[in-house]
Amino acid sequence: MAFYYSEPSHTFSEYLLVPGYSSKECIPANVPLKTPVVKYRKGQEECPLTMNIPMVSAVMQSVSGENMGVALAKEGGIAFIYVSQTIEQQAEMVRRVKNSKAGFVLSDSNLRLENTMADAVALKERTGHSTMAVTDDGTGTGKLLGIVTSRDYRVSRMDPNTPVSEFMTPLEKLVTAPEGTTLKVANDIIWDHKLNSLPIVDAEGHLVSFVFRKDYDQHKNNPLELLDSHKRYIVGAGINTRDYAERVPALVEAGVDVLVIDSSEGYSEWQALTLKWIRDHYGDTVKVGAGNVVDGEGFRFLADAGADFVKIGIGGGSICITRETKGIGRGQATAVIDVAAERDKYFEETGVYVPICADGGIVHDYHITLALAMGSDFCMLGRYFSRFDESPTSKVLVNGNYMKEYWGEGSARARNWQRYDLGGAAKLSFEEGVDSYVPYAGALSDGVAITLAKVRSTMCNCGALSLPELREKAKLTLVSEVSIIEGGAHDVTLKDTNNNPRR
């Protein structure tokens, strides 16, 4: 006879945190959000990989490209570059993030000598960058010949067909620095010579990168940015259970910091075989998470198989229709609570702490705090990050409002059959995701700052000054449908953006 759970499973929206005693030290400025990413012997050693904020981006075509990798690392989190592309393309994305050493920017706005002012104007409009390198082959690594900035030309007074060679600042008039120059020295050169940008060139005169004056201030404004020992951004990448023997070595060679098996359901022998192959070939030097699971049994299986962290959630994503098409899954709050209990039990038995990640089901910002209070070490978000400028998708105008495209890996658009692979034919037999739009939300840094301000404020309401303390002190209560309605604006006439009253 089938097993029946005695209680229904619940979502985050069915819970609220009950305030606890807050001391005068409980102010948001005193709340760090540092959290472990991979397993370690808690109390005996330091975690080998931590984040400064408990947020990672989903392994999705519409979320995690190289721009997301850099932007999220600047905020203290990790982006997992999507796996549903060729091995070469994914490895190159990882490589570009790692090469975007903090403060050193690869040039993606480049011109040839034969280009015209019209080409320069069009390039600036396309990339938004006013500093353009002029190289012998028009690439960001070609031999540097000069630089064009918006101060070098006047659209209203010059012929659009004027060659770049006539108005660029030539190499002999530029201040440059050799490859290997430290960021501190580069910034000193910028300040000493009153420069806006400093080209870094190799021994043969090829452009390596730029250091910009504005990035010095930006660096000071990003004290939580996540860097490796070489001051490069930390970045993750997804893998699957089909081509891992070829994909993992390519990603490791590209410099990836952490991997995750991207799968809709992780309680399988396929994941165990993938983890075993990685451990046999790399030992513990390659960090890899696994999932997804929704109960303690699934967590225990993956932890025993060697996972460095475990992802939780099936069917809770905003673009996921797995529950509709297959009738499989579990309410995300209940799943997190169950897995967290097993994670703690596993730690008591083995001394190894395996972090867990709540993946999906995050609708409102406070759901992140709930997931953390219930035991998650960090959250993976798709829809949330897809709204920002740094996601790989297009910004489009829909019914007078700017939106960003957002589609699931199980949609006909992505056709990421490997994510739903059960060992059969190499195809997506039916859809488990949809193609959609989400409201455009501007720059990632602004959105994340607001979200984390809410998380820290709520933690203070609970009397917690760290994530472990939040898990210890949190008091959670289930709420009725009427309580949920009561929690929003009600019994008032709201004003819309046009100042017209609405009910």
Short mmCIF file of C-alpha atoms in Angstrom, two decimals:
data_model
loop_
_atom_site.label_atom_id
_atom_site.label_comp_id
_atom_site.label_asym_id
_atom_site.label_seq_id
_atom_site.Cartn_x
_atom_site.Cartn_y
_atom_site.Cartn_z
CA MET A 1 0.00 0.00 0.00
CA ALA A 2 1.22 3.50 -0.83
CA PHE A 3 2.63 5.68 1.93
CA TYR A 4 0.51 8.69 2.89
CA TYR A 5 1.86 11.73 4.72
CA SER A 6 -0.38 12.63 7.64
CA GLU A 7 -0.04 16.38 7.11
CA PRO A 8 -0.44 18.47 3.95
CA SER A 9 2.65 20.15 2.56
CA HIS A 10 2.85 23.93 2.83
CA THR A 11 4.32 26.82 0.87
CA PHE A 12 6.23 29.83 2.18
CA SER A 13 3.17 32.06 1.85
CA GLU A 14 1.42 30.00 4.54
CA TYR A 15 3.98 30.96 7.20
CA LEU A 16 4.89 34.07 9.15
CA LEU A 17 7.74 34.76 11.55
CA VAL A 18 6.76 35.76 15.07
CA PRO A 19 8.91 38.61 16.50
CA GLY A 20 11.39 37.84 19.25
CA TYR A 21 13.23 40.00 21.74
CA SER A 22 15.46 42.57 19.99
CA SER A 23 18.38 44.07 21.92
CA LYS A 24 19.79 47.49 21.10
CA GLU A 25 22.52 45.73 19.09
CA CYS A 26 19.88 44.35 16.73
CA ILE A 27 20.17 46.86 13.92
CA PRO A 28 20.49 45.89 10.23
CA ALA A 29 24.01 47.36 9.98
CA ASN A 30 25.16 44.74 12.50
CA VAL A 31 23.79 41.76 10.55
CA PRO A 32 26.29 39.89 8.32
CA LEU A 33 24.78 37.38 5.89
CA LYS A 34 27.84 35.18 5.35
CA THR A 35 26.89 31.56 4.69
CA PRO A 36 28.64 28.28 3.77
CA VAL A 37 28.26 26.93 0.23
CA VAL A 38 29.94 23.53 0.45
CA LYS A 39 30.30 20.81 3.06
CA TYR A 40 32.86 20.98 5.84
CA ARG A 41 33.51 19.71 9.36
CA LYS A 42 31.69 22.38 11.28
CA GLY A 43 33.46 23.37 14.47
CA GLN A 44 36.72 21.77 13.31
CA GLU A 45 37.58 23.64 10.11
CA GLU A 46 36.65 26.67 8.05
CA CYS A 47 34.28 26.16 5.15
CA PRO A 48 36.40 26.23 1.95
CA LEU A 49 33.78 28.25 0.04
CA THR A 50 31.43 30.79 1.56
CA MET A 51 29.23 33.58 0.23
CA ASN A 52 28.65 37.00 1.68
CA ILE A 53 24.94 36.94 0.83
CA PRO A 54 22.63 33.89 0.78
CA MET A 55 21.62 34.19 -2.87
CA VAL A 56 22.61 32.30 -6.03
CA SER A 57 21.12 32.54 -9.51
CA ALA A 58 19.37 29.63 -11.20
CA VAL A 59 21.00 27.40 -13.82
CA MET A 60 18.83 28.80 -16.62
CA GLN A 61 19.28 30.20 -20.13
CA SER A 62 17.13 33.18 -19.23
CA VAL A 63 18.97 33.96 -16.00
CA SER A 64 22.65 33.07 -15.67
CA GLY A 65 25.05 34.26 -18.34
CA GLU A 66 28.45 35.88 -17.95
CA ASN A 67 27.04 39.32 -17.10
CA MET A 68 25.04 37.78 -14.26
CA GLY A 69 28.19 35.97 -13.12
CA VAL A 70 30.09 39.22 -12.68
CA ALA A 71 27.18 41.27 -11.31
CA LEU A 72 26.17 38.75 -8.65
CA ALA A 73 29.75 38.14 -7.53
CA LYS A 74 30.09 41.91 -7.02
CA GLU A 75 27.18 41.71 -4.57
CA GLY A 76 28.61 38.71 -2.71
CA GLY A 77 26.65 35.85 -4.30
CA ILE A 78 27.27 33.23 -6.99
CA ALA A 79 25.76 32.76 -10.46
CA PHE A 80 25.58 29.25 -11.90
CA ILE A 81 26.19 29.53 -15.65
CA TYR A 82 23.54 27.57 -17.51
CA VAL A 83 24.38 24.11 -18.85
CA SER A 84 21.95 23.91 -21.78
CA GLN A 85 24.55 25.00 -24.33
CA THR A 86 27.67 23.47 -25.83
CA ILE A 87 30.55 22.61 -23.54
CA GLU A 88 32.76 25.11 -25.37
CA GLN A 89 30.26 27.96 -25.00
CA GLN A 90 29.69 27.32 -21.30
CA ALA A 91 33.41 27.04 -20.57
CA GLU A 92 34.03 30.30 -22.43
CA MET A 93 31.36 32.05 -20.32
CA VAL A 94 33.05 30.81 -17.15
CA ARG A 95 36.43 31.87 -18.50
CA ARG A 96 35.20 35.38 -19.26
CA VAL A 97 33.83 35.78 -15.74
CA LYS A 98 37.11 34.59 -14.25
CA ASN A 99 39.07 36.85 -16.59
CA SER A 100 36.96 39.80 -15.43
CA LYS A 101 39.29 40.16 -12.51
CA ALA A 102 37.90 42.64 -10.03
CA GLY A 103 38.87 46.05 -11.35
CA PHE A 104 40.24 44.68 -14.66
CA VAL A 105 37.66 44.85 -17.44
CA LEU A 106 37.88 42.97 -20.74
CA SER A 107 37.17 45.29 -23.66
CA ASP A 108 33.93 44.45 -25.48
CA SER A 109 33.70 47.77 -27.39
CA ASN A 110 36.37 47.69 -30.07
CA LEU A 111 37.06 49.35 -33.43
CA ARG A 112 39.43 49.04 -36.38
CA LEU A 113 41.35 51.94 -37.95
CA GLU A 114 39.09 51.86 -41.00
CA ASN A 115 35.91 52.23 -38.94
CA THR A 116 34.16 55.61 -39.03
CA MET A 117 32.66 58.02 -36.56
CA ALA A 118 29.26 56.60 -37.47
CA ASP A 119 30.54 53.13 -36.45
CA ALA A 120 31.80 54.53 -33.14
CA VAL A 121 28.46 56.20 -32.40
CA ALA A 122 26.56 53.01 -33.27
CA LEU A 123 28.89 50.92 -31.07
CA LYS A 124 28.41 53.26 -28.13
CA GLU A 125 24.62 53.09 -28.53
CA ARG A 126 24.73 49.30 -28.69
CA THR A 127 27.02 48.68 -25.70
CA GLY A 128 26.53 51.83 -23.65
CA HIS A 129 30.32 52.17 -23.32
CA SER A 130 31.95 55.48 -24.23
CA THR A 131 35.53 54.15 -24.12
CA MET A 132 36.37 52.11 -27.23
CA ALA A 133 39.67 50.46 -28.01
CA VAL A 134 41.09 50.70 -31.51
CA THR A 135 43.02 47.51 -32.31
CA ASP A 136 44.57 46.03 -35.43
CA ASP A 137 41.93 43.32 -35.70
CA GLY A 138 38.98 45.02 -33.99
CA THR A 139 38.96 42.63 -31.04
CA GLY A 140 39.50 43.18 -27.32
CA THR A 141 42.81 41.32 -27.45
CA GLY A 142 44.24 42.79 -30.65
CA LYS A 143 47.30 45.03 -30.85
CA LEU A 144 46.36 48.36 -29.27
CA LEU A 145 46.56 51.31 -31.69
CA GLY A 146 44.54 53.94 -29.86
CA ILE A 147 41.40 54.78 -27.92
CA VAL A 148 38.21 56.60 -28.83
CA THR A 149 36.06 58.26 -26.19
CA SER A 150 33.00 60.50 -26.51
CA ARG A 151 35.30 63.51 -26.06
CA ASP A 152 37.13 62.71 -29.31
CA TYR A 153 34.29 63.45 -31.71
CA ARG A 154 31.38 65.85 -32.18
CA VAL A 155 28.42 64.34 -33.96
CA SER A 156 27.01 67.74 -34.87
CA ARG A 157 30.24 69.06 -36.41
CA MET A 158 31.96 66.09 -38.01
CA ASP A 159 31.32 64.04 -41.12
CA PRO A 160 29.94 60.65 -40.06
CA ASN A 161 32.34 59.02 -42.54
CA THR A 162 35.44 60.43 -40.81
CA PRO A 163 37.84 57.51 -40.19
CA VAL A 164 38.58 56.59 -36.60
CA SER A 165 42.28 57.08 -37.31
CA GLU A 166 41.73 60.83 -37.70
CA PHE A 167 40.18 61.54 -34.30
CA MET A 168 41.29 58.74 -31.96
CA THR A 169 43.91 59.27 -29.27
CA PRO A 170 46.87 57.31 -30.69
CA LEU A 171 48.92 54.84 -28.70
CA GLU A 172 51.93 57.16 -28.42
CA LYS A 173 49.81 59.67 -26.51
CA LEU A 174 48.28 57.11 -24.16
CA VAL A 175 49.43 56.15 -20.69
CA THR A 176 49.43 52.34 -20.44
CA ALA A 177 50.56 49.73 -17.93
CA PRO A 178 52.16 46.31 -18.53
CA GLU A 179 50.38 43.02 -17.98
CA GLY A 180 50.81 41.90 -14.37
CA THR A 181 50.31 45.38 -12.91
CA THR A 182 48.39 45.11 -9.62
CA LEU A 183 45.07 46.85 -9.19
CA LYS A 184 46.53 49.13 -6.51
CA VAL A 185 49.35 50.27 -8.79
CA ALA A 186 46.93 50.70 -11.70
CA ASN A 187 44.70 52.93 -9.60
CA ASP A 188 47.73 54.94 -8.47
CA ILE A 189 48.67 55.52 -12.13
CA ILE A 190 45.11 56.63 -12.89
CA TRP A 191 45.11 59.15 -10.06
CA ASP A 192 48.67 60.39 -10.71
CA HIS A 193 47.96 61.04 -14.41
CA LYS A 194 44.33 62.14 -13.93
CA LEU A 195 43.06 59.42 -16.28
CA ASN A 196 39.57 58.04 -16.75
CA SER A 197 40.89 54.72 -18.03
CA LEU A 198 44.17 52.82 -18.12
CA PRO A 199 44.84 50.18 -20.83
CA ILE A 200 46.76 47.11 -19.68
CA VAL A 201 48.91 45.68 -22.50
CA ASP A 202 51.12 42.62 -22.81
CA ALA A 203 54.76 42.51 -23.94
CA GLU A 204 53.72 42.38 -27.63
CA GLY A 205 51.45 45.40 -27.29
CA HIS A 206 48.18 43.48 -27.30
CA LEU A 207 45.34 44.83 -25.20
CA VAL A 208 44.67 42.74 -22.09
CA SER A 209 42.11 44.80 -20.21
CA PHE A 210 41.13 48.24 -18.94
CA VAL A 211 41.11 49.69 -15.45
CA PHE A 212 38.58 52.51 -15.05
CA ARG A 213 38.57 55.37 -12.57
CA LYS A 214 34.84 54.86 -11.96
CA ASP A 215 35.45 51.23 -10.94
CA TYR A 216 37.61 52.34 -8.02
CA ASP A 217 34.57 53.98 -6.47
CA GLN A 218 32.42 51.02 -7.47
CA HIS A 219 34.84 48.65 -5.74
CA LYS A 220 34.60 50.73 -2.59
CA ASN A 221 30.81 50.54 -2.89
CA ASN A 222 30.92 46.73 -3.14
CA PRO A 223 32.66 45.62 0.05
CA LEU A 224 30.94 42.21 -0.12
CA GLU A 225 32.14 41.22 -3.59
CA LEU A 226 33.09 37.55 -3.75
CA LEU A 227 36.65 36.94 -4.96
CA ASP A 228 39.03 34.01 -5.12
CA SER A 229 42.64 34.09 -3.92
CA HIS A 230 43.71 35.76 -7.18
CA LYS A 231 41.13 38.55 -6.84
CA ARG A 232 38.94 37.03 -9.57
CA TYR A 233 35.18 36.72 -9.29
CA ILE A 234 33.76 33.49 -7.90
CA VAL A 235 31.48 31.75 -10.42
CA GLY A 236 29.59 28.47 -10.61
CA ALA A 237 28.29 26.34 -13.47
CA GLY A 238 25.69 23.66 -14.03
CA ILE A 239 26.43 20.15 -15.31
CA ASN A 240 24.14 17.26 -16.29
CA THR A 241 24.21 13.50 -15.85
CA ARG A 242 24.92 12.78 -19.51
CA ASP A 243 28.13 14.49 -20.68
CA TYR A 244 29.84 15.18 -17.34
CA ALA A 245 32.99 13.28 -18.36
CA GLU A 246 33.62 15.90 -21.06
CA ARG A 247 31.95 18.97 -19.51
CA VAL A 248 33.50 18.87 -16.03
CA PRO A 249 37.15 18.90 -17.22
CA ALA A 250 36.41 21.81 -19.57
CA LEU A 251 34.78 23.84 -16.80
CA VAL A 252 37.55 23.06 -14.33
CA GLU A 253 40.14 24.14 -16.91
CA ALA A 254 38.18 27.37 -17.42
CA GLY A 255 38.48 28.09 -13.69
CA VAL A 256 35.01 27.33 -12.35
CA ASP A 257 34.77 27.51 -8.54
CA VAL A 258 31.76 25.29 -7.89
CA LEU A 259 29.48 23.03 -9.91
CA VAL A 260 25.91 21.84 -9.47
CA ILE A 261 24.09 18.96 -11.13
CA ASP A 262 21.13 20.59 -12.87
CA SER A 263 18.22 18.19 -12.63
CA SER A 264 14.51 18.37 -11.93
CA GLU A 265 14.77 15.38 -9.58
CA GLY A 266 17.96 14.35 -7.83
CA TYR A 267 17.11 11.18 -5.93
CA SER A 268 18.53 8.94 -8.66
CA GLU A 269 21.40 6.60 -9.47
CA TRP A 270 22.33 8.96 -12.33
CA GLN A 271 23.34 11.63 -9.84
CA ALA A 272 25.23 9.13 -7.69
CA LEU A 273 27.19 7.98 -10.75
CA THR A 274 27.99 11.58 -11.69
CA LEU A 275 29.22 12.38 -8.19
CA LYS A 276 31.28 9.17 -8.09
CA TRP A 277 32.99 10.03 -11.38
CA ILE A 278 33.93 13.47 -10.10
CA ARG A 279 35.25 12.10 -6.80
CA ASP A 280 37.21 9.35 -8.60
CA HIS A 281 38.88 11.85 -10.94
CA TYR A 282 39.19 14.97 -8.76
CA GLY A 283 38.73 13.87 -5.16
CA ASP A 284 37.38 16.72 -3.05
CA THR A 285 39.13 19.44 -5.06
CA VAL A 286 36.09 19.96 -7.32
CA LYS A 287 33.09 21.22 -5.38
CA VAL A 288 29.73 20.02 -6.70
CA GLY A 289 26.18 20.30 -5.42
CA ALA A 290 23.34 17.96 -6.31
CA GLY A 291 19.55 17.84 -6.34
CA ASN A 292 16.74 18.51 -6.43
CA VAL A 293 15.08 16.64 -3.55
CA VAL A 294 12.07 17.32 -1.34
CA ASP A 295 12.56 15.09 1.70
CA GLY A 296 15.14 13.87 4.17
CA GLU A 297 15.54 10.55 2.42
CA GLY A 298 16.60 12.24 -0.79
CA PHE A 299 19.01 14.48 1.11
CA ARG A 300 20.62 11.52 2.86
CA PHE A 301 21.10 9.71 -0.45
CA LEU A 302 22.92 12.64 -2.07
CA ALA A 303 24.97 13.47 1.02
CA ASP A 304 26.18 9.86 1.21
CA ALA A 305 26.94 9.98 -2.52
CA GLY A 306 29.35 12.88 -1.95
CA ALA A 307 27.38 16.05 -2.71
CA ASP A 308 28.93 19.26 -1.41
CA PHE A 309 25.50 20.87 -1.04
CA VAL A 310 21.95 19.76 -1.76
CA LYS A 311 19.21 21.69 -3.57
CA ILE A 312 15.60 21.46 -2.47
CA GLY A 313 12.48 21.91 -4.57
CA ILE A 314 10.39 20.24 -7.25
CA GLY A 315 7.66 22.09 -9.10
CA GLY A 316 7.72 25.31 -7.06
CA GLY A 317 9.31 27.59 -9.67
CA SER A 318 7.17 30.29 -11.27
CA ILE A 319 7.74 28.89 -14.78
CA CYS A 320 7.70 25.20 -13.74
CA ILE A 321 4.68 23.02 -14.54
CA THR A 322 6.11 19.70 -13.35
CA ARG A 323 3.37 19.34 -10.74
CA GLU A 324 0.70 19.99 -13.36
CA THR A 325 2.13 17.60 -15.93
CA LYS A 326 3.42 14.82 -13.67
CA GLY A 327 1.72 15.28 -10.30
CA ILE A 328 5.04 15.14 -8.47
CA GLY A 329 6.56 17.54 -5.97
CA ARG A 330 5.99 18.97 -2.51
CA GLY A 331 5.17 22.32 -0.93
CA GLN A 332 8.48 24.16 -0.71
CA ALA A 333 8.26 25.19 2.96
CA THR A 334 7.54 21.64 4.10
CA ALA A 335 10.32 20.30 1.88
CA VAL A 336 12.87 22.73 3.36
CA ILE A 337 11.83 21.94 6.95
CA ASP A 338 12.09 18.19 6.34
CA VAL A 339 15.47 18.35 4.59
CA ALA A 340 16.89 20.76 7.18
CA ALA A 341 16.00 18.32 9.97
CA GLU A 342 17.80 15.52 8.14
CA ARG A 343 20.80 17.77 7.43
CA ASP A 344 21.13 18.49 11.16
CA LYS A 345 20.77 14.81 11.98
CA TYR A 346 23.44 13.95 9.41
CA PHE A 347 25.79 16.49 10.99
CA GLU A 348 25.26 15.01 14.46
CA GLU A 349 26.06 11.53 13.15
CA THR A 350 29.04 12.34 10.90
CA GLY A 351 30.40 15.74 11.97
CA VAL A 352 30.01 16.89 8.35
CA TYR A 353 27.77 19.88 7.69
CA VAL A 354 26.21 19.74 4.21
CA PRO A 355 24.63 23.10 3.26
CA ILE A 356 21.17 23.09 1.71
CA CYS A 357 19.73 25.44 -0.90
CA ALA A 358 16.04 26.31 -1.30
CA ASP A 359 15.44 26.34 -5.05
CA GLY A 360 12.08 27.71 -6.16
CA GLY A 361 8.92 28.89 -4.46
CA ILE A 362 10.31 32.36 -3.66
CA VAL A 363 7.54 34.80 -4.61
CA HIS A 364 8.13 37.68 -2.18
CA ASP A 365 11.37 38.94 -0.63
CA TYR A 366 10.32 37.79 2.83
CA HIS A 367 10.13 34.22 1.53
CA ILE A 368 13.94 34.29 1.43
CA THR A 369 14.02 35.06 5.15
CA LEU A 370 11.51 32.29 5.81
CA ALA A 371 13.61 29.78 3.87
CA LEU A 372 16.70 30.80 5.85
CA ALA A 373 14.83 30.57 9.15
CA MET A 374 13.56 27.10 8.21
CA GLY A 375 17.13 25.89 7.74
CA SER A 376 18.31 26.81 4.24
CA ASP A 377 21.86 28.08 3.99
CA PHE A 378 21.09 29.96 0.78
CA CYS A 379 18.42 30.33 -1.89
CA MET A 380 18.53 29.80 -5.64
CA LEU A 381 16.37 32.25 -7.58
CA GLY A 382 15.32 32.34 -11.22
CA ARG A 383 12.42 34.74 -11.74
CA TYR A 384 13.94 37.15 -9.24
CA PHE A 385 17.21 37.56 -11.17
CA SER A 386 15.65 37.32 -14.63
CA ARG A 387 14.09 40.77 -14.13
CA PHE A 388 17.37 42.66 -14.01
CA ASP A 389 19.53 44.28 -16.70
CA GLU A 390 22.22 41.65 -16.19
CA SER A 391 20.10 38.65 -17.21
CA PRO A 392 20.77 37.43 -20.79
CA THR A 393 17.25 38.09 -22.10
CA SER A 394 15.75 40.93 -24.08
CA LYS A 395 13.89 43.87 -22.58
CA VAL A 396 10.62 44.33 -24.47
CA LEU A 397 7.66 46.69 -24.33
CA VAL A 398 4.40 44.86 -23.55
CA ASN A 399 1.16 46.83 -23.21
CA GLY A 400 3.08 49.99 -22.37
CA ASN A 401 5.28 48.38 -19.72
CA TYR A 402 8.87 47.18 -19.99
CA MET A 403 9.24 43.45 -19.40
CA LYS A 404 12.03 40.88 -19.58
CA GLU A 405 11.63 37.52 -21.28
CA TYR A 406 11.76 34.52 -18.97
CA TRP A 407 11.40 30.87 -19.88
CA GLY A 408 11.86 27.55 -18.14
CA GLU A 409 14.49 24.96 -18.96
CA GLY A 410 11.68 22.48 -19.56
CA SER A 411 9.92 24.75 -22.05
CA ALA A 412 9.83 24.18 -25.79
CA ARG A 413 12.11 27.22 -26.15
CA ALA A 414 14.94 25.84 -24.01
CA ARG A 415 14.38 22.14 -24.67
CA ASN A 416 16.87 21.22 -21.94
CA TRP A 417 16.03 17.52 -22.07
CA GLN A 418 19.11 16.60 -20.04
CA ARG A 419 17.60 18.34 -17.01
CA TYR A 420 14.64 15.94 -17.10
CA ASP A 421 16.61 12.92 -18.26
CA LEU A 422 15.52 9.54 -16.93
CA GLY A 423 17.85 7.49 -19.08
CA GLY A 424 15.64 7.17 -22.15
CA ALA A 425 15.71 8.83 -25.54
CA ALA A 426 17.71 12.05 -25.88
CA LYS A 427 14.71 14.33 -26.24
CA LEU A 428 12.15 16.38 -24.31
CA SER A 429 9.01 14.25 -24.56
CA PHE A 430 6.70 16.90 -23.10
CA GLU A 431 7.02 20.37 -21.63
CA GLU A 432 7.65 20.95 -17.93
CA GLY A 433 8.12 24.72 -18.21
CA VAL A 434 6.54 27.77 -19.81
CA ASP A 435 7.68 30.80 -21.83
CA SER A 436 6.75 34.10 -20.18
CA TYR A 437 7.50 37.73 -19.31
CA VAL A 438 8.44 39.27 -15.95
CA PRO A 439 8.34 42.98 -15.02
CA TYR A 440 11.64 44.71 -15.76
CA ALA A 441 13.37 45.74 -12.52
CA GLY A 442 16.47 47.71 -13.56
CA ALA A 443 19.95 47.12 -12.15
CA LEU A 444 20.68 44.01 -10.08
CA SER A 445 22.63 45.94 -7.45
CA ASP A 446 19.64 48.14 -6.62
CA GLY A 447 17.20 45.23 -6.39
CA VAL A 448 19.48 43.05 -4.28
CA ALA A 449 20.18 45.93 -1.89
CA ILE A 450 16.47 46.38 -1.20
CA THR A 451 15.88 42.64 -0.77
CA LEU A 452 18.75 42.20 1.67
CA ALA A 453 17.67 45.27 3.63
CA LYS A 454 14.35 43.49 4.20
CA VAL A 455 16.09 40.26 5.21
CA ARG A 456 18.34 42.02 7.73
CA SER A 457 15.43 44.03 9.14
CA THR A 458 13.34 40.90 9.66
CA MET A 459 16.26 39.13 11.33
CA CYS A 460 16.52 42.04 13.77
CA ASN A 461 12.81 41.67 14.52
CA CYS A 462 13.60 38.08 15.46
CA GLY A 463 16.54 39.11 17.63
CA ALA A 464 19.07 37.43 15.33
CA LEU A 465 22.43 38.88 14.26
CA SER A 466 23.53 35.98 12.03
CA LEU A 467 21.94 33.24 9.94
CA PRO A 468 22.78 30.46 12.43
CA GLU A 469 21.23 32.60 15.20
CA LEU A 470 18.13 33.13 13.05
CA ARG A 471 17.66 29.36 12.74
CA GLU A 472 18.00 29.02 16.52
CA LYS A 473 15.68 31.86 17.51
CA ALA A 474 13.09 31.86 14.73
CA LYS A 475 9.49 31.20 15.72
CA LEU A 476 7.22 30.36 12.80
CA THR A 477 3.47 30.10 12.64
CA LEU A 478 1.10 28.78 10.03
CA VAL A 479 -1.50 31.33 8.96
CA SER A 480 -5.05 30.95 7.71
CA GLU A 481 -6.30 32.21 4.35
CA VAL A 482 -8.01 35.08 6.13
CA SER A 483 -4.73 35.99 7.88
CA ILE A 484 -2.97 36.12 4.52
CA ILE A 485 -5.58 38.57 3.21
CA GLU A 486 -5.29 40.61 6.40
CA GLY A 487 -1.52 40.87 5.88
CA GLY A 488 -1.91 43.02 2.77
CA ALA A 489 -3.54 46.39 2.21
CA HIS A 490 -7.28 46.08 2.80
CA ASP A 491 -10.36 48.19 3.48
CA VAL A 492 -8.78 51.27 1.91
CA THR A 493 -8.87 52.94 -1.49
CA LEU A 494 -5.45 52.68 -3.10
CA LYS A 495 -3.89 55.20 -5.44
CA ASP A 496 -2.47 53.97 -8.72
CA THR A 497 0.61 55.41 -10.48
CA ASN A 498 -1.57 57.97 -12.27
CA ASN A 499 -2.99 59.19 -8.95
CA ASN A 500 -6.42 57.82 -9.80
CA PRO A 501 -8.21 56.14 -6.86
CA ARG A 502 -8.85 52.41 -7.29
CA ARG A 503 -10.38 49.79 -5.08
#
